[in-house]
Amino acid sequence: MSILIISGIEGVRNCAEAFSKQLEMKVEVAEGRRAALAALRRKEFTAVVVDESLAECDPAGADAIWERSGLAIPLQINFAVSGAARIIREIRAALHRREREQATAMRAATASIERDLKNTVSGLLLQSQLALSQGGVPAAVAEKLRTVVALAGTLRRQLSAQPQPEDASVRSAPR
């Protein structure tokens, strides 16, 4: 996990070192649009922080950076008026927000898959039982259908018995 800071402000490399220590992440600095785009081509970043003055002076360049930043968290911060502590808080808040969003998306995806599986298993169970209730089913086929019914029933019980995963970030959040 690393952060890309795009700023031409004097002392930004010193700030990057402080950010790196405080956030315990690698921080790279690009002093302009070209360097930023080259860095974004080389690797993926967790967050891309663009100095507001650079974005205002070169809006097309800022747009190009945002378009190529992929899944990185986009942040636009005014380095001229923000101290290092505030920038660190902004980055940290954005990283935590992303973690919460990912956890929420994971829970939603899990619930959706679980619902789909339960519906499929219920349909399989129902159709297998209906096929067994029909007369004239050969014995070998009936035995296989009973096996399918048993497997589907077992799977249904396992799906119903699964506890919902609790989000660790919610559990440890200060109240």
mmCIF file with all atom_site columns, C-alpha atoms in Angstrom, residues 22-100:
data_model
loop_
_atom_site.group_PDB
_atom_site.id
_atom_site.type_symbol
_atom_site.label_atom_id
_atom_site.label_alt_id
_atom_site.label_comp_id
_atom_site.label_asym_id
_atom_site.label_entity_id
_atom_site.label_seq_id
_atom_site.pdbx_PDB_ins_code
_atom_site.Cartn_x
_atom_site.Cartn_y
_atom_site.Cartn_z
_atom_site.occupancy
_atom_site.B_iso_or_equiv
_atom_site.pdbx_formal_charge
_atom_site.auth_seq_id
_atom_site.auth_comp_id
_atom_site.auth_asym_id
_atom_site.auth_atom_id
_atom_site.pdbx_PDB_model_num
ATOM 1  C CA . GLN A 1 22  ? 2.639   8.554  10.670  1.00 0.00 ? 22  GLN A CA 1
ATOM 2  C CA . LEU A 1 23  ? 0.599   6.421  8.283   1.00 0.00 ? 23  LEU A CA 1
ATOM 3  C CA . GLU A 1 24  ? 3.115   3.550  8.155   1.00 0.00 ? 24  GLU A CA 1
ATOM 4  C CA . MET A 1 25  ? 2.822   3.501  4.384   1.00 0.00 ? 25  MET A CA 1
ATOM 5  C CA . LYS A 1 26  ? 5.175   4.200  1.523   1.00 0.00 ? 26  LYS A CA 1
ATOM 6  C CA . VAL A 1 27  ? 4.674   7.703  0.138   1.00 0.00 ? 27  VAL A CA 1
ATOM 7  C CA . GLU A 1 28  ? 5.876   8.783  -3.294  1.00 0.00 ? 28  GLU A CA 1
ATOM 8  C CA . VAL A 1 29  ? 6.050   12.372 -4.507  1.00 0.00 ? 29  VAL A CA 1
ATOM 9  C CA . ALA A 1 30  ? 5.432   13.613 -8.017  1.00 0.00 ? 30  ALA A CA 1
ATOM 10 C CA . GLU A 1 31  ? 6.113   17.303 -8.576  1.00 0.00 ? 31  GLU A CA 1
ATOM 11 C CA . GLY A 1 32  ? 3.834   17.708 -11.573 1.00 0.00 ? 32  GLY A CA 1
ATOM 12 C CA . ARG A 1 33  ? 1.393   16.149 -13.979 1.00 0.00 ? 33  ARG A CA 1
ATOM 13 C CA . ARG A 1 34  ? 3.964   14.288 -16.106 1.00 0.00 ? 34  ARG A CA 1
ATOM 14 C CA . ALA A 1 35  ? 5.692   12.727 -13.114 1.00 0.00 ? 35  ALA A CA 1
ATOM 15 C CA . ALA A 1 36  ? 2.317   11.823 -11.616 1.00 0.00 ? 36  ALA A CA 1
ATOM 16 C CA . LEU A 1 37  ? 1.085   10.140 -14.779 1.00 0.00 ? 37  LEU A CA 1
ATOM 17 C CA . ALA A 1 38  ? 4.365   8.218  -15.074 1.00 0.00 ? 38  ALA A CA 1
ATOM 18 C CA . ALA A 1 39  ? 4.032   7.041  -11.460 1.00 0.00 ? 39  ALA A CA 1
ATOM 19 C CA . LEU A 1 40  ? 0.407   5.998  -12.053 1.00 0.00 ? 40  LEU A CA 1
ATOM 20 C CA . ARG A 1 41  ? 1.490   3.976  -15.098 1.00 0.00 ? 41  ARG A CA 1
ATOM 21 C CA . ARG A 1 42  ? 4.185   2.211  -13.052 1.00 0.00 ? 42  ARG A CA 1
ATOM 22 C CA . LYS A 1 43  ? 2.005   1.037  -10.169 1.00 0.00 ? 43  LYS A CA 1
ATOM 23 C CA . GLU A 1 44  ? -1.295  1.190  -8.292  1.00 0.00 ? 44  GLU A CA 1
ATOM 24 C CA . PHE A 1 45  ? -1.685  3.475  -5.296  1.00 0.00 ? 45  PHE A CA 1
ATOM 25 C CA . THR A 1 46  ? -4.019  3.325  -2.329  1.00 0.00 ? 46  THR A CA 1
ATOM 26 C CA . ALA A 1 47  ? -4.529  7.085  -2.402  1.00 0.00 ? 47  ALA A CA 1
ATOM 27 C CA . VAL A 1 48  ? -3.643  9.915  -4.757  1.00 0.00 ? 48  VAL A CA 1
ATOM 28 C CA . VAL A 1 49  ? -3.323  13.318 -3.099  1.00 0.00 ? 49  VAL A CA 1
ATOM 29 C CA . VAL A 1 50  ? -3.263  16.297 -5.458  1.00 0.00 ? 50  VAL A CA 1
ATOM 30 C CA . ASP A 1 51  ? -2.308  19.760 -4.269  1.00 0.00 ? 51  ASP A CA 1
ATOM 31 C CA . GLU A 1 52  ? -5.285  22.034 -4.860  1.00 0.00 ? 52  GLU A CA 1
ATOM 32 C CA . SER A 1 53  ? -3.130  24.780 -6.378  1.00 0.00 ? 53  SER A CA 1
ATOM 33 C CA . LEU A 1 54  ? -1.828  22.353 -9.000  1.00 0.00 ? 54  LEU A CA 1
ATOM 34 C CA . ALA A 1 55  ? -5.372  21.196 -9.790  1.00 0.00 ? 55  ALA A CA 1
ATOM 35 C CA . GLU A 1 56  ? -6.590  24.770 -10.177 1.00 0.00 ? 56  GLU A CA 1
ATOM 36 C CA . CYS A 1 57  ? -3.678  25.813 -12.417 1.00 0.00 ? 57  CYS A CA 1
ATOM 37 C CA . ASP A 1 58  ? -3.975  22.737 -14.643 1.00 0.00 ? 58  ASP A CA 1
ATOM 38 C CA . PRO A 1 59  ? -7.545  21.374 -14.536 1.00 0.00 ? 59  PRO A CA 1
ATOM 39 C CA . ALA A 1 60  ? -7.014  19.188 -17.612 1.00 0.00 ? 60  ALA A CA 1
ATOM 40 C CA . GLY A 1 61  ? -3.909  17.703 -15.983 1.00 0.00 ? 61  GLY A CA 1
ATOM 41 C CA . ALA A 1 62  ? -5.825  17.055 -12.756 1.00 0.00 ? 62  ALA A CA 1
ATOM 42 C CA . ASP A 1 63  ? -8.582  15.335 -14.741 1.00 0.00 ? 63  ASP A CA 1
ATOM 43 C CA . ALA A 1 64  ? -5.979  13.140 -16.471 1.00 0.00 ? 64  ALA A CA 1
ATOM 44 C CA . ILE A 1 65  ? -4.538  12.202 -13.079 1.00 0.00 ? 65  ILE A CA 1
ATOM 45 C CA . TRP A 1 66  ? -7.984  11.325 -11.666 1.00 0.00 ? 66  TRP A CA 1
ATOM 46 C CA . GLU A 1 67  ? -8.815  9.244  -14.760 1.00 0.00 ? 67  GLU A CA 1
ATOM 47 C CA . ARG A 1 68  ? -5.616  7.223  -14.424 1.00 0.00 ? 68  ARG A CA 1
ATOM 48 C CA . SER A 1 69  ? -5.672  6.818  -10.658 1.00 0.00 ? 69  SER A CA 1
ATOM 49 C CA . GLY A 1 70  ? -7.710  3.608  -10.895 1.00 0.00 ? 70  GLY A CA 1
ATOM 50 C CA . LEU A 1 71  ? -9.112  2.477  -7.545  1.00 0.00 ? 71  LEU A CA 1
ATOM 51 C CA . ALA A 1 72  ? -6.962  4.871  -5.532  1.00 0.00 ? 72  ALA A CA 1
ATOM 52 C CA . ILE A 1 73  ? -8.752  7.195  -3.136  1.00 0.00 ? 73  ILE A CA 1
ATOM 53 C CA . PRO A 1 74  ? -8.715  10.650 -4.751  1.00 0.00 ? 74  PRO A CA 1
ATOM 54 C CA . LEU A 1 75  ? -7.932  13.555 -2.419  1.00 0.00 ? 75  LEU A CA 1
ATOM 55 C CA . GLN A 1 76  ? -7.491  17.210 -3.323  1.00 0.00 ? 76  GLN A CA 1
ATOM 56 C CA . ILE A 1 77  ? -5.911  19.200 -0.497  1.00 0.00 ? 77  ILE A CA 1
ATOM 57 C CA . ASN A 1 78  ? -4.576  22.733 -0.278  1.00 0.00 ? 78  ASN A CA 1
ATOM 58 C CA . PHE A 1 79  ? -1.005  22.160 0.895   1.00 0.00 ? 79  PHE A CA 1
ATOM 59 C CA . ALA A 1 80  ? -0.393  25.908 1.258   1.00 0.00 ? 80  ALA A CA 1
ATOM 60 C CA . VAL A 1 81  ? -2.907  26.303 4.099   1.00 0.00 ? 81  VAL A CA 1
ATOM 61 C CA . SER A 1 82  ? -3.046  22.784 5.538   1.00 0.00 ? 82  SER A CA 1
ATOM 62 C CA . GLY A 1 83  ? -0.471  21.597 8.002   1.00 0.00 ? 83  GLY A CA 1
ATOM 63 C CA . ALA A 1 84  ? 1.035   18.136 7.914   1.00 0.00 ? 84  ALA A CA 1
ATOM 64 C CA . ALA A 1 85  ? -1.125  16.989 10.843  1.00 0.00 ? 85  ALA A CA 1
ATOM 65 C CA . ARG A 1 86  ? -4.326  18.002 9.066   1.00 0.00 ? 86  ARG A CA 1
ATOM 66 C CA . ILE A 1 87  ? -3.270  16.318 5.822   1.00 0.00 ? 87  ILE A CA 1
ATOM 67 C CA . ILE A 1 88  ? -2.436  13.150 7.730   1.00 0.00 ? 88  ILE A CA 1
ATOM 68 C CA . ARG A 1 89  ? -5.891  13.253 9.380   1.00 0.00 ? 89  ARG A CA 1
ATOM 69 C CA . GLU A 1 90  ? -7.548  13.729 5.969   1.00 0.00 ? 90  GLU A CA 1
ATOM 70 C CA . ILE A 1 91  ? -5.648  10.807 4.461   1.00 0.00 ? 91  ILE A CA 1
ATOM 71 C CA . ARG A 1 92  ? -6.263  8.594  7.480   1.00 0.00 ? 92  ARG A CA 1
ATOM 72 C CA . ALA A 1 93  ? -9.998  9.433  7.445   1.00 0.00 ? 93  ALA A CA 1
ATOM 73 C CA . ALA A 1 94  ? -10.194 8.624  3.732   1.00 0.00 ? 94  ALA A CA 1
ATOM 74 C CA . LEU A 1 95  ? -8.414  5.295  4.272   1.00 0.00 ? 95  LEU A CA 1
ATOM 75 C CA . HIS A 1 96  ? -10.768 4.366  7.128   1.00 0.00 ? 96  HIS A CA 1
ATOM 76 C CA . ARG A 1 97  ? -13.781 5.407  5.074   1.00 0.00 ? 97  ARG A CA 1
ATOM 77 C CA . ARG A 1 98  ? -12.571 3.160  2.238   1.00 0.00 ? 98  ARG A CA 1
ATOM 78 C CA . GLU A 1 99  ? -12.160 0.231  4.661   1.00 0.00 ? 99  GLU A CA 1
ATOM 79 C CA . ARG A 1 100 ? -15.722 0.715  5.927   1.00 0.00 ? 100 ARG A CA 1
#
